[in-house]
PDB file of C-alpha atoms in Angstrom:
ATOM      1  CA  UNK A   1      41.457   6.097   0.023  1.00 44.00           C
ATOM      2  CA  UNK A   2      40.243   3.817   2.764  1.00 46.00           C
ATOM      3  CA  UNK A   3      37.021   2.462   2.421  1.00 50.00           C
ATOM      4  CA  UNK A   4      33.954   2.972   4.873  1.00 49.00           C
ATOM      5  CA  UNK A   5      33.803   0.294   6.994  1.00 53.00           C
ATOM      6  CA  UNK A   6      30.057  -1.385   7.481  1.00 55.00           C
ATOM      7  CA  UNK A   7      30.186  -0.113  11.182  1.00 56.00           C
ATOM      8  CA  UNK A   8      30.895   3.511   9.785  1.00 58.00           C
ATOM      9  CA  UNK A   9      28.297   3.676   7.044  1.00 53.00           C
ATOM     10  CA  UNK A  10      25.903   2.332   9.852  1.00 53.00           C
ATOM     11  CA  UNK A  11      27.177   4.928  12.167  1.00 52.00           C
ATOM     12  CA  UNK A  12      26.401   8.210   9.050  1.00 56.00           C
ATOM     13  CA  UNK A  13      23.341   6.759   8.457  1.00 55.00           C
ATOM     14  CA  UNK A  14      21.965   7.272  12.090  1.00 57.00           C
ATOM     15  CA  UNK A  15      22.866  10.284  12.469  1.00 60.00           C
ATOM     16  CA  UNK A  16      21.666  11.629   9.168  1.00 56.00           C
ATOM     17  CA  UNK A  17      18.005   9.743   9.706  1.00 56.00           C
ATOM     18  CA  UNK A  18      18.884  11.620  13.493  1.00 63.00           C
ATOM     19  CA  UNK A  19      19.370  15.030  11.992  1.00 56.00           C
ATOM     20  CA  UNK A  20      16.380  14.428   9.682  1.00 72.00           C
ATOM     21  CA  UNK A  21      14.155  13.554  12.673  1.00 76.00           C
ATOM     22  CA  UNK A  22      15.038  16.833  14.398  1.00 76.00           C
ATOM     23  CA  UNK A  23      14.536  18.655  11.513  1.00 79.00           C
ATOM     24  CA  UNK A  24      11.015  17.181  10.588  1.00 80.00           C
ATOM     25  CA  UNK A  25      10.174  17.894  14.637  1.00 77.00           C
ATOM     26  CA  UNK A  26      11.129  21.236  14.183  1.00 79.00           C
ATOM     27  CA  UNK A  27       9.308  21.602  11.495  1.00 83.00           C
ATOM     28  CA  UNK A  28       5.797  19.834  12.604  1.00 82.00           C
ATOM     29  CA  UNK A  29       5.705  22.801  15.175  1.00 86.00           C
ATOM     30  CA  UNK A  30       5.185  25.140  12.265  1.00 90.00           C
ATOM     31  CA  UNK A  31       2.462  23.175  10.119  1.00 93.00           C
ATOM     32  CA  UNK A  32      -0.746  21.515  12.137  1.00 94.00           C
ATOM     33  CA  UNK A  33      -3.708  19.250  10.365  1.00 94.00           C
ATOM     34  CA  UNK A  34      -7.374  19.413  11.470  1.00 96.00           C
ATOM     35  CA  UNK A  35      -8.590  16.388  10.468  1.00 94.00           C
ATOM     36  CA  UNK A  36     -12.193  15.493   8.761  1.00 92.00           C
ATOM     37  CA  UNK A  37     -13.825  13.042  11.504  1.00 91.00           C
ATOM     38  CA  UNK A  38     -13.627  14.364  15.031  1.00 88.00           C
ATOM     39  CA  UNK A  39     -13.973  11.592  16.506  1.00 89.00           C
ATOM     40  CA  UNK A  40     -11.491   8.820  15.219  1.00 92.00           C
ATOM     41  CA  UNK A  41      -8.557  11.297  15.164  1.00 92.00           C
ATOM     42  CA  UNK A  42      -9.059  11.847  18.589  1.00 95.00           C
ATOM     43  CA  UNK A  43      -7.718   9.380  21.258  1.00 95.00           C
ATOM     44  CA  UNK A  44     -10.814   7.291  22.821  1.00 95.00           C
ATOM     45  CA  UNK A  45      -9.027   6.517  26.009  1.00 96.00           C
ATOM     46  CA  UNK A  46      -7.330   9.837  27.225  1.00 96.00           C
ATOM     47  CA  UNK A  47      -9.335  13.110  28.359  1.00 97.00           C
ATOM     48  CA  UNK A  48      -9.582  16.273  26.400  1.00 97.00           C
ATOM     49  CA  UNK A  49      -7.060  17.818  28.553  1.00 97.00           C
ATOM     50  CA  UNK A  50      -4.928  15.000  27.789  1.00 97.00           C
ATOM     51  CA  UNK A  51      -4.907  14.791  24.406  1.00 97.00           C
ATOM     52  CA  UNK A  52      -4.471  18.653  24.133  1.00 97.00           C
ATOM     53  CA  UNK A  53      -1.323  18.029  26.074  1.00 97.00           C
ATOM     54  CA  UNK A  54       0.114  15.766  24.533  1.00 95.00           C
ATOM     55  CA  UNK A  55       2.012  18.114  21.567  1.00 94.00           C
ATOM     56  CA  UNK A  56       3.304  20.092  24.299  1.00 94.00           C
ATOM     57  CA  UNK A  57       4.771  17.352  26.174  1.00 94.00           C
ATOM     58  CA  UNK A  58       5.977  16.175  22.868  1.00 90.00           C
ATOM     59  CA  UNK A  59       8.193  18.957  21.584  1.00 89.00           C
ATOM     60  CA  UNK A  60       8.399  20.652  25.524  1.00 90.00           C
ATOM     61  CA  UNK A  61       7.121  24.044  24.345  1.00 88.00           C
ATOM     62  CA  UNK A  62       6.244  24.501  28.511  1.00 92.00           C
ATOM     63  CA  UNK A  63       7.158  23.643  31.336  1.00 93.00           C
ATOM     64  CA  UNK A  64       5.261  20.292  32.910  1.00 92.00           C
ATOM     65  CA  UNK A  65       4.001  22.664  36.017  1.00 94.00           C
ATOM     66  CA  UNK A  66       2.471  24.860  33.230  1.00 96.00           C
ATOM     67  CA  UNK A  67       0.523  22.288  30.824  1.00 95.00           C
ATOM     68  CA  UNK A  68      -2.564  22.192  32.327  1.00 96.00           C
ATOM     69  CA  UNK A  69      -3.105  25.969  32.448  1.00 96.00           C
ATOM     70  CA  UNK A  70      -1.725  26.559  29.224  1.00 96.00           C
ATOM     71  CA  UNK A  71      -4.013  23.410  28.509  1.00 97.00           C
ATOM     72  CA  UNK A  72      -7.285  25.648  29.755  1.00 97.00           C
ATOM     73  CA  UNK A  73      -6.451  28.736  28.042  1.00 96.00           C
ATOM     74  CA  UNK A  74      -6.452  26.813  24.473  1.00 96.00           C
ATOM     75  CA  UNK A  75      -9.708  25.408  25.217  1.00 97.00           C
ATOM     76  CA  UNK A  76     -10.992  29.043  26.106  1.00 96.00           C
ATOM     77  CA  UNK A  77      -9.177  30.268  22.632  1.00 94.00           C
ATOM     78  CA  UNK A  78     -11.308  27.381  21.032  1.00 94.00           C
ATOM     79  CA  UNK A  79     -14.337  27.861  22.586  1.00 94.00           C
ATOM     80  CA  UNK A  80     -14.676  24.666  24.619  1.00 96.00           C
ATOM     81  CA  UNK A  81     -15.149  24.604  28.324  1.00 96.00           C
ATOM     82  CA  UNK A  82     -12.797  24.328  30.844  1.00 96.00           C
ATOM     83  CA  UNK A  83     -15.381  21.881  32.743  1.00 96.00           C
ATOM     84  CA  UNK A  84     -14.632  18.827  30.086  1.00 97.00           C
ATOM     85  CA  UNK A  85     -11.128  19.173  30.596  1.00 97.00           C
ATOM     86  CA  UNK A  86     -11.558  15.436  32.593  1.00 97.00           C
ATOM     87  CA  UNK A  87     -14.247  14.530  29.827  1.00 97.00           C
ATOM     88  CA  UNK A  88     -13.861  11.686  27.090  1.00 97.00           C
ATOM     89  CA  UNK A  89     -13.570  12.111  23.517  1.00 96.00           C
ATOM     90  CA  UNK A  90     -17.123   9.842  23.168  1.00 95.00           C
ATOM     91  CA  UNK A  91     -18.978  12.587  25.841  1.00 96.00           C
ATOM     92  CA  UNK A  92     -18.670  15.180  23.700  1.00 95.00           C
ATOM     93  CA  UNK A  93     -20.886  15.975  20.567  1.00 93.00           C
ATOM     94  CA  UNK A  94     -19.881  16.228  16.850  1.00 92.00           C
ATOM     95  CA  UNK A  95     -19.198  20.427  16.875  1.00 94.00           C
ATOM     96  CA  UNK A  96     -17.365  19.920  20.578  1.00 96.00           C
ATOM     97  CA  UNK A  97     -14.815  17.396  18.647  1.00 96.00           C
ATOM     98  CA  UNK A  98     -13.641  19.052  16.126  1.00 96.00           C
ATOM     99  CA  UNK A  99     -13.423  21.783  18.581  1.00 96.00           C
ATOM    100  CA  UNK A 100     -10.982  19.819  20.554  1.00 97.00           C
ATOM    101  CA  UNK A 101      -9.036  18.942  17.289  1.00 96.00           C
ATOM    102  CA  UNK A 102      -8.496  22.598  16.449  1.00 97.00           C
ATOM    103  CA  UNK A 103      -7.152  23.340  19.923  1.00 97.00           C
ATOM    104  CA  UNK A 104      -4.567  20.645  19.715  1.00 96.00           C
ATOM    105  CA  UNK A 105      -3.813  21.487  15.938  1.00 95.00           C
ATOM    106  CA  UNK A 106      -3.178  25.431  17.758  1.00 95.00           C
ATOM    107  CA  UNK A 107      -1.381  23.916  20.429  1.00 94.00           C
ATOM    108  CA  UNK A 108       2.427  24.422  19.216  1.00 93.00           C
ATOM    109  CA  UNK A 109       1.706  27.821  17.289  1.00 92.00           C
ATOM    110  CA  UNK A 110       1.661  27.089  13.923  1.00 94.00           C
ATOM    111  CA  UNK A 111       1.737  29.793  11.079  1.00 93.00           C
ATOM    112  CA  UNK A 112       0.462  26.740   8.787  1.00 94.00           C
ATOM    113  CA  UNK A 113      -2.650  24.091   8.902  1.00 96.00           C
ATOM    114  CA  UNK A 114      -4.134  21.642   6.920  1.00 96.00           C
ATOM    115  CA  UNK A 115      -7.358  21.659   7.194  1.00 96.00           C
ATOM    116  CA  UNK A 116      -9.276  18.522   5.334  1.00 94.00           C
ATOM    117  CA  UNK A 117     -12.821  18.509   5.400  1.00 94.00           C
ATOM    118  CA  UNK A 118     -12.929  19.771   8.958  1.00 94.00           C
ATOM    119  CA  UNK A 119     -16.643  20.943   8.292  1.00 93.00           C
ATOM    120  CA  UNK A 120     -18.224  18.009   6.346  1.00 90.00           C
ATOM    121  CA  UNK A 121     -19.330  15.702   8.782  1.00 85.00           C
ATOM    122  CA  UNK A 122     -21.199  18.072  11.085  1.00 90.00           C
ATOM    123  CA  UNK A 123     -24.473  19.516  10.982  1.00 89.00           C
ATOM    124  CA  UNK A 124     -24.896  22.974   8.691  1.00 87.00           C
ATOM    125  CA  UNK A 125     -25.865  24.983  12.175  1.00 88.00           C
ATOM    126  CA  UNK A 126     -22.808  23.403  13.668  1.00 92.00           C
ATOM    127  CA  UNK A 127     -20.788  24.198  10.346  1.00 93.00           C
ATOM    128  CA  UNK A 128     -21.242  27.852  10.918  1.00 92.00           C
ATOM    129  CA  UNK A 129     -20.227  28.171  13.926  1.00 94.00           C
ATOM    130  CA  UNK A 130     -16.704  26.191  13.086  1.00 95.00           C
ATOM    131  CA  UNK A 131     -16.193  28.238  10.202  1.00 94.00           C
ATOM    132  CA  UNK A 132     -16.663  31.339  11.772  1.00 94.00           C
ATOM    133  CA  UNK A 133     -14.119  30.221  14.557  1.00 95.00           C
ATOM    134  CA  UNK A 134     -11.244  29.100  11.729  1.00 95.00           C
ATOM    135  CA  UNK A 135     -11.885  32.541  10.508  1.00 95.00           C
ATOM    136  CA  UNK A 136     -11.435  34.431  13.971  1.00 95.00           C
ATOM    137  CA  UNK A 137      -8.518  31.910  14.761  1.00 94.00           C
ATOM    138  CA  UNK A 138      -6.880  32.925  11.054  1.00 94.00           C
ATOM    139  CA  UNK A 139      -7.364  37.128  12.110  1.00 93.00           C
ATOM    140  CA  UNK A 140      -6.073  36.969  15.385  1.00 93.00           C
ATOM    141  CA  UNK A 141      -3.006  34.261  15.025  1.00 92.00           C
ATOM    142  CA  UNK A 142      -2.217  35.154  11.785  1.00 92.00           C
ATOM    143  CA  UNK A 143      -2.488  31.648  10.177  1.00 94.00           C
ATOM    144  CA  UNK A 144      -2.428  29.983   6.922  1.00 95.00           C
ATOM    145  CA  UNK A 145      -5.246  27.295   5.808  1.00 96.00           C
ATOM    146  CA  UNK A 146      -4.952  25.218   3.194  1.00 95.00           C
ATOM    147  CA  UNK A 147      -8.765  24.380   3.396  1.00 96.00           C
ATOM    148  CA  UNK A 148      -9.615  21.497   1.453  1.00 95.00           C
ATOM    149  CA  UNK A 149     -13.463  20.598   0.651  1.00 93.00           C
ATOM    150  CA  UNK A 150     -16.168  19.040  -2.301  1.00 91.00           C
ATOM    151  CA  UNK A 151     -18.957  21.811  -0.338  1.00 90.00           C
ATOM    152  CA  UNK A 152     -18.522  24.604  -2.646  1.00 89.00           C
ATOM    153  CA  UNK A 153     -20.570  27.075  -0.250  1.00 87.00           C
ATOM    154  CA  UNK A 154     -18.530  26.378   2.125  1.00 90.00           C
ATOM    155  CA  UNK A 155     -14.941  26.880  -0.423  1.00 91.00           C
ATOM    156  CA  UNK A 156     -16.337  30.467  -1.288  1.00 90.00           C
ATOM    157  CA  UNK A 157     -17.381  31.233   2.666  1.00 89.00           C
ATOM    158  CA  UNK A 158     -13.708  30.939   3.901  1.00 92.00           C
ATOM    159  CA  UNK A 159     -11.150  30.553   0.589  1.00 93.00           C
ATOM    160  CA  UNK A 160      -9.171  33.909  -0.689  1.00 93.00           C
ATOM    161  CA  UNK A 161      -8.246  31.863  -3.170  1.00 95.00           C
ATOM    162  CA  UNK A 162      -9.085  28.464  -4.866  1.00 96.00           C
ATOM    163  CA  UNK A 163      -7.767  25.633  -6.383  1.00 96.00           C
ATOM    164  CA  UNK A 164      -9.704  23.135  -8.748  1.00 96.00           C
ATOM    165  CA  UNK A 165      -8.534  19.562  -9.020  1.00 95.00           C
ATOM    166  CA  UNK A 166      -9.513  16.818 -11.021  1.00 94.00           C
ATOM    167  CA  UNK A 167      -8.161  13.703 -10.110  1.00 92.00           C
ATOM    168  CA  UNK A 168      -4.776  15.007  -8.875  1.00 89.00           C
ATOM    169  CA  UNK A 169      -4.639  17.840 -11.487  1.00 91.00           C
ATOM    170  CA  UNK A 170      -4.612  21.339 -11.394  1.00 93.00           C
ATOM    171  CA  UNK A 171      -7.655  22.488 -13.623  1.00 95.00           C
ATOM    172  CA  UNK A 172      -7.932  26.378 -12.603  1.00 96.00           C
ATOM    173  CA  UNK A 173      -6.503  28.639 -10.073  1.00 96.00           C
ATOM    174  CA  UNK A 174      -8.254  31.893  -8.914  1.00 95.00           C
ATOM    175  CA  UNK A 175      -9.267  34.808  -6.074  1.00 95.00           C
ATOM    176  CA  UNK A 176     -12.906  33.226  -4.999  1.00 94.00           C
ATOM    177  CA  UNK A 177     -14.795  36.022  -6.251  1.00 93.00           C
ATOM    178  CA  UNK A 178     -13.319  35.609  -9.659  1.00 94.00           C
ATOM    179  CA  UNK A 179     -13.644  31.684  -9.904  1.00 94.00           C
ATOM    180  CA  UNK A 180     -17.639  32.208  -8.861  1.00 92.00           C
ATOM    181  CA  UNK A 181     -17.868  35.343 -11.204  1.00 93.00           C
ATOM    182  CA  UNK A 182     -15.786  34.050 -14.294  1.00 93.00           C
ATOM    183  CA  UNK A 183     -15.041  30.130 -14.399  1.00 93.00           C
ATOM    184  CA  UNK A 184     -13.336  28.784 -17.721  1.00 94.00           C
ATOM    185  CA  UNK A 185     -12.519  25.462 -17.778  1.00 95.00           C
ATOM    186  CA  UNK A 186     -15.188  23.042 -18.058  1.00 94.00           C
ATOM    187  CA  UNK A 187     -14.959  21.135 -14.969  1.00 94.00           C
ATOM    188  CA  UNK A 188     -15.268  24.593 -13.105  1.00 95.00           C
ATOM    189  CA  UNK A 189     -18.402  25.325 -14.916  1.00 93.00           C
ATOM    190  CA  UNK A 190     -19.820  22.116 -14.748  1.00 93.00           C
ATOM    191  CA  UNK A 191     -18.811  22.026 -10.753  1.00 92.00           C
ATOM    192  CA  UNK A 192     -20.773  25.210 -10.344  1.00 92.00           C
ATOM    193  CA  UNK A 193     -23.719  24.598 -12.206  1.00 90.00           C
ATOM    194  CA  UNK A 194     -24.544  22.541  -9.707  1.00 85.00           C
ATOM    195  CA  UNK A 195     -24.624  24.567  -7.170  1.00 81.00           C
ATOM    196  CA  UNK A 196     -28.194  24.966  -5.689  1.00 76.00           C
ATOM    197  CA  UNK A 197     -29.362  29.039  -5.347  1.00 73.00           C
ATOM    198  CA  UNK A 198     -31.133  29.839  -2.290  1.00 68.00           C
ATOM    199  CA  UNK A 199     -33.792  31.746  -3.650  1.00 66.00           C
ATOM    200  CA  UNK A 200     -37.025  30.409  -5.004  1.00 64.00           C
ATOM    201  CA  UNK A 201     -37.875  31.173  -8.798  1.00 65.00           C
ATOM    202  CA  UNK A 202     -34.029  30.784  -9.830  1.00 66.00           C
ATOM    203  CA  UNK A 203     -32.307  28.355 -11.723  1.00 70.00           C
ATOM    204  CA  UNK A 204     -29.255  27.629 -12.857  1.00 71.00           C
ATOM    205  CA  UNK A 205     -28.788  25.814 -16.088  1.00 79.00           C
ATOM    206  CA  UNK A 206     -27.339  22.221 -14.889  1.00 83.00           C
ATOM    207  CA  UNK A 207     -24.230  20.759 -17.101  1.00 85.00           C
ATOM    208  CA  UNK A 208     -24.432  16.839 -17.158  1.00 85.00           C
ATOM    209  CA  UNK A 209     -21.066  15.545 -17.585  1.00 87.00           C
ATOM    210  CA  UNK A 210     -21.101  11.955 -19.937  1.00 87.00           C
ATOM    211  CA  UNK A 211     -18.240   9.672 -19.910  1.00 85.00           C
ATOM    212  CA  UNK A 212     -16.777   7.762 -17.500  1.00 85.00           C
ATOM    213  CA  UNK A 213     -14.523   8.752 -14.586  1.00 87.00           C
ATOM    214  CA  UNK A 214     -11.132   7.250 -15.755  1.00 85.00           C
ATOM    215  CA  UNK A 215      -8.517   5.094 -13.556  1.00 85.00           C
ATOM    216  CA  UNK A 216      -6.434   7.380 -11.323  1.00 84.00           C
ATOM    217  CA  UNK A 217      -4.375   4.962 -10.720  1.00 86.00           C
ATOM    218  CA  UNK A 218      -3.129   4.126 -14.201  1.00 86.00           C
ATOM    219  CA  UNK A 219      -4.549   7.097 -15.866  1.00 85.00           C
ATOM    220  CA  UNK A 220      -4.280   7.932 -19.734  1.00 86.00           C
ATOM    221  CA  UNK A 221      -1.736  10.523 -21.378  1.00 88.00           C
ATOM    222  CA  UNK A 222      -3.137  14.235 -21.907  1.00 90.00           C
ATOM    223  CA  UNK A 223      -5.692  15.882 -19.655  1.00 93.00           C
ATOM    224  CA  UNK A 224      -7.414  13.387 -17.345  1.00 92.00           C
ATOM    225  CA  UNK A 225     -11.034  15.643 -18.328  1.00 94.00           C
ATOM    226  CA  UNK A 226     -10.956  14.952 -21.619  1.00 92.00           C
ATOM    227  CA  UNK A 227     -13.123  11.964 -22.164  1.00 90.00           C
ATOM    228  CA  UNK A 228     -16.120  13.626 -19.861  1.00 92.00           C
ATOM    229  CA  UNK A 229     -15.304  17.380 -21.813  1.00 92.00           C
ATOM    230  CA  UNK A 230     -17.446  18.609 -24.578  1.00 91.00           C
ATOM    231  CA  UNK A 231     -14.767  21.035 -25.571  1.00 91.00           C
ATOM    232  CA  UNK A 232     -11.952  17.992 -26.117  1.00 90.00           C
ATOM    233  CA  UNK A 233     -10.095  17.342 -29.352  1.00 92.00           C
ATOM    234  CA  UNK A 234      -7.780  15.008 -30.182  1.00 93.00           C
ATOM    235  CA  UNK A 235      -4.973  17.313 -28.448  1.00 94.00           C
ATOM    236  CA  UNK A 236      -6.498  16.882 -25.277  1.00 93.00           C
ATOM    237  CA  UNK A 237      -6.343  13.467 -25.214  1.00 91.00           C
ATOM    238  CA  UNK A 238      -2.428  12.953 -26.586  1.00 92.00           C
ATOM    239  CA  UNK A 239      -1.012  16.007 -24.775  1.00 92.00           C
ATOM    240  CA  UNK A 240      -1.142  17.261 -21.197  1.00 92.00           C
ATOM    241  CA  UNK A 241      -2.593  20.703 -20.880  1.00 93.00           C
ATOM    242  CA  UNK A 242      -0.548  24.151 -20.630  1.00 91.00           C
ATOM    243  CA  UNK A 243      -1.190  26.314 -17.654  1.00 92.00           C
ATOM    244  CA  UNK A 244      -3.069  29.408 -19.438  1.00 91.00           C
ATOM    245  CA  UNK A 245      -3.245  33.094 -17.926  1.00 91.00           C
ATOM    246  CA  UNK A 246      -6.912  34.484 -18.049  1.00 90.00           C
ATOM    247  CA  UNK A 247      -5.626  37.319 -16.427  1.00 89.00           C
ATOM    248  CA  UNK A 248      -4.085  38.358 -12.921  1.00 89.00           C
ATOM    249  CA  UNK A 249      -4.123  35.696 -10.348  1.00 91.00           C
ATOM    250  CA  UNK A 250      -6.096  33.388 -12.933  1.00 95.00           C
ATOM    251  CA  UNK A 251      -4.957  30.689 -14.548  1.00 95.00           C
ATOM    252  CA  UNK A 252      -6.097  27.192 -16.158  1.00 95.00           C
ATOM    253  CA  UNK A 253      -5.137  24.327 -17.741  1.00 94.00           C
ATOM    254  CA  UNK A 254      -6.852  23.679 -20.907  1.00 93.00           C
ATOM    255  CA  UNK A 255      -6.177  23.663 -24.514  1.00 90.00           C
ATOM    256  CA  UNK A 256      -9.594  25.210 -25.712  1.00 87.00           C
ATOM    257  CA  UNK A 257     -10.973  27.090 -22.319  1.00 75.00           C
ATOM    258  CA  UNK A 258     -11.138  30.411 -24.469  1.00 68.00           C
ATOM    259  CA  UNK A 259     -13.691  28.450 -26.771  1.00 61.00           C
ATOM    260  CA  UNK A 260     -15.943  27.694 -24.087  1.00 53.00           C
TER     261      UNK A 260
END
């Protein structure tokens, strides 16, 4: 066998990293990201049409005679108006931004998009109204959010399902309604508790976790709850929790949820 010589290794290596570049292209065009602060993710010193453009240009889904009125027809799918297509990102207000970032985000077509904390740093009126446009986006394009947020109002508004993590871990997995209606592990129950209720006269009994948050950066064996949980034994804190069925489409990760 004749070895590779250092020109030939050189040579593989390019065009695998090439071949992985044009997969990871392709590949972007199918999953987006809507980012949390309108305004840094957006370019300060190009124009909304611009900066709408620019993933088309990128991966040359039209032609360059077509951009700018396939441009103004994503800004009428995302509610913004034509007349700032010449406008800067800083002339625009907080609900107009992220407006703009959803457009580009639609730009290529995705079927999948990130969306983290796309509704946190904008006023609750303005909120609504971006909500209620992910929603009409999701019905009529078919798409897929992974919506991630701390604003549990806002998790039960627009989630079929949900996810609760605590520092990195899975802690329970459920359809909304059931999470609201039936939480199980502790951190759920304590995250919900402290949920305010709209509606004068009612209370909810408040959990106050003790214990300090620990590291997540050199965190300790067995589930990362277990020094704030007042259901934790000795288990918890030596072994890492199984992933428990409640029932259909619920599960946790606990070792005593069924005690609590």
């Amino acid at each position: 066998m004749i070895p590779h010589t250092s020109g030939e290794v050189l040579y593989q290596q390019e065009n695998i990293l090439e071949y992985d570049n044009r997969k990871m292209q392709s590949m972007r065009k199918k999953m987006q990201m809507i980012f949390q602060d309108p305004y840094s993710c957006l370019d300060p010193r190009k124009t909304i049409g611009q900066i709408i453009a620019e993933p088309l240009k990128i991966h040359k889904v039209v032609s360059p005679s077509e951009i700018s009125q396939a441009v103004l027809e994503l800004m009428d799918k995302g509610g913004v108006s034509q007349k700032l297509f010449n406008s800067y990102p800083h002339e625009l207000d907080g609900g107009r931004r992220q407006r703009v970032g959803i457009i580009r985000a639609l730009a290529l077509n995705p079927e999948f998009i990130v969306c983290d904390e796309p509704v946190s740093s904008l006023d609750v009126s303005i909120q609504a109204q971006i909500l209620n446009l992910l929603q009409d986006l999701q019905e009529t394009l078919g798409l897929t959010y992974l919506f991630i947020s701390h604003d549990l109002s806002v998790v039960r508004h627009i989630s079929s399902r949900i996810l609760v993590m605590y520092l990195g871990q899975m802690v329970e997995l459920c359809d909304s309604r059931e999470l609201f209606r039936n939480p199980v592990h502790p951190y759920t129950k304590a995250l919900l508790s402290a949920v305010p209720i709209a509606k004068y006269g009612h209370r909810r009994e408040r959990i106050l976790l003790e214990g300090d948050v620990p590291s997540p950066i050199n965190p300790k064996p067995g589930c990362r709850f277990a020094n704030r949980c007042w259901l934790a034994r000795d288990i918890c804190r030596q072994e890492k929790p199984p992933v428990c069925t409640v029932s259909r489409n619920h599960q946790v990760c606990c070792h005593f949820a069924e005690s609590g």
